[in-house]
Amino acid sequence: MKSLHNERLLKPIPHQTEPDWSQVSQIPIQECAEPLVPLSLAPAPIKVFPAYNRLGTPGAVADCFIREGVYRRLLAVARSLPDGLSLVILDGWRPWRVQQYLFDSLYETMHHQHPGASEAELIAMTREFVSIASRDPLAPSPHLTGGAVDVTLCDADGLMLNMGTRFDEASPASHTDYFEQFAEGSAEQIARDRRRLLFNAMSQQGFTNLPSEWWHYDFGDQLWASYSGAAHALYGPTEFSL
């Protein structure tokens, strides 16, 4: 039974189109009022490494907070992984200030790399990896809802696995299905299978994936509703309070 389960976790990652943000923002939100909860209290096999706080990003919080329903689903994901692996949470709910900083920083990087690009082209390139910072109650940025989460895997010694690119690397190789093009037995197979494992474990618990980022998953927000076909989102913008 366990080998069958592990085989299901290695199913190929299907190709998905990039989100149409104009349509995503039109999906209605029926806020369920779930609280944000800290992941630092989660038991094994979940580990928490608040990446932006560790990197010194202005305004980044020192824990990873997510909605309670997302918390329980992440626990189920972690417990479904093969022995010796843990789920690492890199980011969850973000203050608006952090979202704006990340967007501005990547925009400037894209501007430097593509000096001849128009503003519209630069925004499109930036939005492939960072959504526009929005506190609009009808169209919030996914990470402002507590429904979006950035994750990876680590081994039994607590070392993060090589997933083919770095977390937050703005490159074509960061697209979740990028390594599906490589043949069985290739050097890229290890990264491919690790991404498959993460994708399938998350999908089985109801999460959807942002196709341009192997680490980004959603539940309950408008992006999740768009990819899952839900009639409405469950989470709007929220703030953390004790």
PDB file of C-alpha atoms in Angstrom, residues 4 10 27 40 47 62 64 84-85 94 98 116 121 123 135 154 167 200 202 207 210 214 229 239:
ATOM      1  CA  LEU A   4       1.378   2.464  -4.303  1.00  0.00           C
ATOM      2  CA  LEU A  10       5.436  10.641  -8.580  1.00  0.00           C
ATOM      3  CA  ILE A  27     -13.926  35.829  -8.518  1.00  0.00           C
ATOM      4  CA  SER A  40       6.152  27.637  14.418  1.00  0.00           C
ATOM      5  CA  LYS A  47       9.621  22.693   9.637  1.00  0.00           C
ATOM      6  CA  ALA A  62       9.653  36.233  12.140  1.00  0.00           C
ATOM      7  CA  CYS A  64       4.986  31.937   9.015  1.00  0.00           C
ATOM      8  CA  GLY A  84      12.747  10.805   6.081  1.00  0.00           C
ATOM      9  CA  LEU A  85      11.250  13.865   4.382  1.00  0.00           C
ATOM     10  CA  ARG A  94       2.660  38.681   4.124  1.00  0.00           C
ATOM     11  CA  VAL A  98       6.571  43.102   2.117  1.00  0.00           C
ATOM     12  CA  GLY A 116      14.428  48.295 -23.759  1.00  0.00           C
ATOM     13  CA  GLU A 121       6.195  44.440 -20.528  1.00  0.00           C
ATOM     14  CA  ILE A 123       5.014  44.601 -15.202  1.00  0.00           C
ATOM     15  CA  ARG A 135      -5.169  45.308  -0.268  1.00  0.00           C
ATOM     16  CA  CYS A 154      14.094  18.747   3.413  1.00  0.00           C
ATOM     17  CA  PHE A 167      13.400  29.511  -3.970  1.00  0.00           C
ATOM     18  CA  ASN A 200       1.179  15.621  -5.880  1.00  0.00           C
ATOM     19  CA  MET A 202      -0.008  19.248  -2.064  1.00  0.00           C
ATOM     20  CA  PHE A 207      -3.915  22.907  -2.918  1.00  0.00           C
ATOM     21  CA  LEU A 210       1.083  28.719  -9.444  1.00  0.00           C
ATOM     22  CA  TRP A 214       7.351  25.256  -8.044  1.00  0.00           C
ATOM     23  CA  GLY A 229     -13.027  25.768 -10.390  1.00  0.00           C
ATOM     24  CA  GLU A 239      -4.206  40.949   9.383  1.00  0.00           C
TER      25      GLU A 239
END
